[in-house]
Short mmCIF file of C-alpha atoms in Angstrom, two decimals:
data_model
loop_
_atom_site.label_atom_id
_atom_site.label_comp_id
_atom_site.label_asym_id
_atom_site.label_seq_id
_atom_site.Cartn_x
_atom_site.Cartn_y
_atom_site.Cartn_z
CA LYS A 11 174.31 -133.86 -123.33
CA ALA A 12 173.40 -133.64 -127.04
CA GLY A 13 170.95 -136.64 -128.18
CA VAL A 14 171.12 -138.63 -131.23
CA THR A 15 170.73 -136.20 -134.34
CA GLN A 16 169.04 -137.16 -137.50
CA THR A 17 169.18 -135.18 -140.48
CA PRO A 18 166.97 -134.11 -142.35
CA ARG A 19 163.72 -134.08 -140.51
CA TYR A 20 161.57 -134.22 -143.46
CA LEU A 21 161.88 -135.20 -147.06
CA ILE A 22 159.86 -135.46 -150.18
CA LYS A 23 161.14 -137.67 -152.97
CA THR A 24 160.10 -138.86 -156.28
CA ARG A 25 159.55 -142.63 -157.06
CA GLY A 26 162.93 -143.84 -158.80
CA GLN A 27 165.19 -141.31 -156.81
CA GLN A 28 167.71 -142.21 -154.21
CA VAL A 29 167.85 -140.71 -151.03
CA THR A 30 170.77 -140.35 -147.75
CA LEU A 31 169.88 -140.08 -144.28
CA SER A 32 172.19 -139.10 -141.69
CA CYS A 33 172.52 -140.09 -138.12
CA SER A 34 174.93 -138.66 -135.40
CA PRO A 35 174.96 -140.68 -132.27
CA ILE A 36 175.47 -139.73 -128.76
CA SER A 37 179.48 -139.14 -128.11
CA GLY A 38 180.70 -142.16 -127.16
CA HIS A 39 178.15 -144.57 -128.58
CA ARG A 40 179.63 -146.91 -130.81
CA SER A 41 176.63 -148.89 -131.97
CA VAL A 42 174.16 -147.35 -134.25
CA SER A 43 171.00 -149.11 -135.56
CA TRP A 44 168.35 -148.12 -137.76
CA TYR A 45 164.68 -148.81 -138.02
CA GLN A 46 161.61 -148.08 -140.26
CA GLN A 47 158.35 -147.50 -138.93
CA THR A 48 155.20 -147.45 -140.95
CA PRO A 49 151.43 -147.69 -140.18
CA GLY A 50 151.35 -151.25 -141.63
CA GLN A 51 154.51 -152.92 -140.61
CA GLY A 52 155.08 -150.95 -137.56
CA LEU A 53 158.78 -150.87 -136.35
CA GLN A 54 161.17 -152.96 -138.27
CA PHE A 55 164.77 -153.62 -137.97
CA LEU A 56 166.98 -152.36 -140.73
CA PHE A 57 170.74 -152.80 -139.69
CA GLU A 58 173.09 -152.42 -136.94
CA TYR A 59 176.51 -150.89 -137.02
CA PHE A 60 179.47 -151.28 -134.55
CA SER A 61 182.87 -149.91 -135.05
CA GLU A 62 182.21 -149.07 -138.64
CA THR A 63 181.06 -152.58 -139.48
CA GLN A 64 177.75 -153.77 -140.42
CA ARG A 65 176.82 -156.56 -137.64
CA ASN A 66 173.23 -157.33 -138.46
CA LYS A 67 170.80 -156.52 -141.39
CA GLY A 68 167.08 -156.85 -141.31
CA ASN A 69 164.85 -158.46 -144.26
CA PHE A 70 164.96 -155.57 -146.57
CA PRO A 71 165.90 -155.41 -150.25
CA GLY A 72 169.35 -154.60 -151.30
CA ARG A 73 168.23 -151.14 -152.12
CA PHE A 74 168.52 -150.25 -148.50
CA SER A 75 172.19 -149.68 -147.45
CA GLY A 76 174.30 -147.93 -144.84
CA ARG A 77 177.64 -147.09 -143.66
CA GLN A 78 179.30 -146.09 -140.34
CA PHE A 79 182.17 -143.73 -140.12
CA SER A 80 185.25 -143.93 -137.81
CA ASN A 81 183.33 -140.95 -135.93
CA SER A 82 180.50 -143.35 -135.64
CA ARG A 83 178.15 -141.39 -137.51
CA SER A 84 176.06 -143.40 -139.91
CA GLU A 85 174.26 -142.87 -143.16
CA MET A 86 171.62 -145.11 -144.81
CA ASN A 87 170.70 -145.07 -148.52
CA VAL A 88 167.83 -146.18 -150.29
CA SER A 89 167.91 -146.26 -154.06
CA THR A 90 165.27 -146.72 -156.66
CA LEU A 91 162.75 -145.24 -154.19
CA GLU A 92 159.39 -146.95 -154.08
CA LEU A 93 155.99 -145.51 -152.83
CA GLY A 94 156.19 -148.12 -149.78
CA ASP A 95 159.42 -146.63 -148.73
CA SER A 96 157.64 -143.80 -147.37
CA ALA A 97 158.11 -144.11 -143.51
CA LEU A 98 159.34 -142.79 -140.48
CA TYR A 99 163.28 -143.80 -140.40
CA LEU A 100 164.62 -144.07 -136.82
CA CYS A 101 168.00 -144.19 -135.79
CA ALA A 102 169.20 -145.46 -132.27
CA SER A 103 172.81 -145.42 -130.58
CA SER A 104 174.18 -147.10 -127.52
CA ARG A 105 177.64 -147.73 -126.16
CA THR A 106 177.26 -151.48 -126.60
CA PRO A 107 175.32 -153.49 -128.95
CA THR A 108 172.71 -154.80 -126.23
CA GLY A 109 171.89 -151.45 -125.38
CA GLY A 110 173.25 -151.37 -121.73
CA ASN A 111 171.46 -150.19 -118.71
CA TYR A 112 170.24 -147.18 -120.37
CA GLY A 113 168.92 -148.91 -123.44
CA TYR A 114 169.14 -147.48 -126.95
CA THR A 115 168.58 -143.74 -127.14
CA PHE A 116 166.57 -142.82 -130.49
CA GLY A 117 166.53 -139.87 -132.63
CA SER A 118 163.66 -137.89 -133.88
CA GLY A 119 163.77 -139.52 -137.04
CA THR A 120 163.42 -138.68 -140.62
CA ARG A 121 160.08 -138.73 -142.22
CA LEU A 122 160.34 -139.65 -145.92
CA THR A 123 157.77 -139.32 -148.21
CA VAL A 124 158.02 -140.83 -151.67
CA VAL A 125 155.46 -139.25 -154.36
CA ALA B 9 161.83 -166.49 -134.41
CA GLN B 10 161.16 -163.82 -131.91
CA LYS B 11 157.68 -162.24 -131.58
CA VAL B 12 155.98 -159.74 -129.43
CA THR B 13 152.62 -159.43 -128.90
CA GLN B 14 150.81 -156.31 -127.54
CA ALA B 15 147.20 -157.07 -127.78
CA GLN B 16 145.66 -153.73 -126.61
CA THR B 17 145.73 -151.61 -129.62
CA GLU B 18 144.11 -148.64 -127.71
CA ILE B 19 143.51 -147.73 -124.07
CA SER B 20 141.63 -144.80 -123.08
CA VAL B 21 141.58 -143.84 -119.40
CA VAL B 22 140.45 -140.80 -117.01
CA GLU B 23 143.52 -138.96 -115.35
CA LYS B 24 144.36 -140.58 -111.93
CA GLU B 25 143.13 -144.02 -113.07
CA ASP B 26 145.93 -147.01 -112.63
CA VAL B 27 146.41 -148.57 -116.21
CA THR B 28 148.37 -151.59 -117.37
CA LEU B 29 149.91 -152.34 -120.64
CA ASP B 30 150.23 -155.95 -121.60
CA CYS B 31 153.05 -157.55 -123.49
CA VAL B 32 153.76 -161.13 -124.15
CA TYR B 33 156.79 -162.37 -126.00
CA GLU B 34 157.98 -165.54 -127.77
CA THR B 35 161.70 -166.69 -128.12
CA ARG B 36 163.38 -170.15 -127.77
CA ASP B 37 166.38 -168.42 -126.63
CA THR B 38 167.42 -168.28 -122.89
CA THR B 39 169.18 -165.23 -122.88
CA TYR B 40 167.27 -161.89 -123.90
CA TYR B 41 166.61 -158.28 -122.96
CA LEU B 42 163.15 -156.86 -122.48
CA PHE B 43 162.39 -153.11 -123.19
CA TRP B 44 159.65 -150.65 -123.02
CA TYR B 45 159.63 -147.37 -124.90
CA LYS B 46 157.28 -144.42 -124.99
CA GLN B 47 156.78 -142.38 -128.41
CA PRO B 48 155.08 -139.25 -127.83
CA PRO B 49 153.64 -137.46 -130.83
CA SER B 50 156.90 -136.04 -131.74
CA GLY B 51 158.10 -139.37 -133.01
CA GLU B 52 161.13 -140.22 -130.75
CA LEU B 53 161.16 -143.33 -128.97
CA VAL B 54 161.93 -142.74 -125.16
CA PHE B 55 163.71 -145.34 -123.39
CA LEU B 56 161.54 -146.35 -120.02
CA ILE B 57 163.31 -149.88 -118.83
CA ARG B 58 165.69 -152.72 -119.90
CA ARG B 59 165.32 -156.03 -118.12
CA ASN B 60 167.18 -159.09 -118.64
CA SER B 61 165.99 -162.65 -118.81
CA PHE B 62 167.92 -163.67 -115.61
CA ASP B 63 166.23 -160.94 -113.63
CA GLU B 64 162.62 -161.44 -112.54
CA GLN B 65 162.49 -158.55 -109.91
CA ASN B 66 159.67 -156.32 -110.54
CA GLU B 67 160.91 -152.58 -111.17
CA ILE B 68 159.04 -149.59 -109.77
CA SER B 69 160.17 -145.81 -110.96
CA GLY B 70 157.85 -143.42 -109.67
CA ARG B 71 154.66 -143.97 -110.96
CA TYR B 72 155.88 -146.64 -113.39
CA SER B 73 156.00 -150.35 -112.33
CA TRP B 74 156.78 -153.41 -114.44
CA ASN B 75 156.05 -157.03 -113.81
CA PHE B 76 158.25 -159.69 -115.56
CA GLN B 77 156.78 -163.08 -115.38
CA LYS B 78 159.08 -165.49 -117.41
CA SER B 79 156.45 -168.61 -116.95
CA THR B 80 153.92 -166.65 -118.77
CA SER B 81 156.28 -164.95 -121.01
CA SER B 82 154.90 -161.79 -120.18
CA PHE B 83 156.40 -158.03 -119.40
CA ASN B 84 153.63 -156.08 -118.38
CA PHE B 85 153.85 -152.18 -117.63
CA THR B 86 151.50 -150.32 -115.07
CA ILE B 87 151.23 -146.74 -114.65
CA THR B 88 149.57 -145.48 -111.38
CA ALA B 89 147.57 -142.38 -111.25
CA SER B 90 147.97 -141.65 -114.86
CA GLN B 91 148.39 -137.74 -116.14
CA VAL B 92 147.54 -136.47 -119.26
CA VAL B 93 151.25 -136.42 -120.35
CA ASP B 94 151.41 -139.98 -120.15
CA SER B 95 149.42 -140.06 -123.38
CA ALA B 96 151.46 -141.62 -126.16
CA VAL B 97 152.20 -144.95 -127.76
CA TYR B 98 153.95 -147.52 -125.74
CA PHE B 99 155.99 -150.26 -127.39
CA CYS B 100 157.47 -153.47 -125.82
CA ALA B 101 160.45 -154.88 -127.36
CA LEU B 102 162.57 -158.04 -127.29
CA MET B 103 166.31 -158.46 -127.95
CA THR B 104 167.96 -161.91 -127.90
CA ILE B 105 171.69 -162.31 -127.52
CA SER B 106 172.61 -165.79 -127.79
CA SER B 107 175.41 -166.70 -129.85
CA GLY B 108 174.54 -166.36 -133.52
CA SER B 109 171.42 -164.48 -132.78
CA ALA B 110 171.08 -161.19 -134.73
CA ARG B 111 171.30 -158.26 -132.08
CA GLN B 112 168.25 -156.57 -132.89
CA LEU B 113 165.16 -155.07 -131.04
CA THR B 114 161.96 -157.02 -131.97
CA PHE B 115 159.01 -154.70 -131.46
CA GLY B 116 155.34 -155.00 -130.50
CA SER B 117 152.62 -153.41 -132.61
CA GLY B 118 152.48 -150.78 -129.87
CA THR B 119 149.56 -149.43 -127.50
CA GLN B 120 147.96 -146.13 -127.95
CA LEU B 121 147.63 -144.75 -124.52
CA THR B 122 145.01 -141.74 -124.15
CA VAL B 123 144.58 -140.07 -120.63
CA LEU B 124 141.69 -137.70 -120.50
CA PRO B 125 141.60 -134.69 -118.19
#
């Protein structure tokens, strides 16, 4: 079966611009979470969506936002990009918010570089 | 607050050696899940195991085994007869699910495992 699909794989943006990343979860998965991975801070939770509702949000500024559509696909948006936003952004999906017996399935991520 | 500590930043072993990756967690919640993930160079996090706080049975899956000890708040991962393909970064993660607690994975900083031929 198809895994979690994240697009685009790579992105280069300029400071001050905004960016939208997309995540298509595994069919039947209603929970989608986003994580940021950087060498300095490691893997950090951004937000979680379940049935189109944001259930949890991590400790990130308001420039980071997201949404989930009725087909469970999710997007995250970062406005007014800063150099420190350069990171690998990972999306994860699962049938239930706690991961179930098979945990969360992660996508390959979007590598965002801000110059 | 939740915290996961993986004290081993890098480990290097020779193929066929056994290797144990340590994970120590902190939480005040009584109900939680522990996870291990593998991240190869491609970047995708690969799920290895989920264990809930009420199940302290050790788990074995092929060359992989996990030792969960609530008394020491540890969830260690052992690879037996390591192979070059095991080379990756391994992450331990914690999720608490008690009422009012955010359902998110708190990751450790990861252990880079290199298996030399």
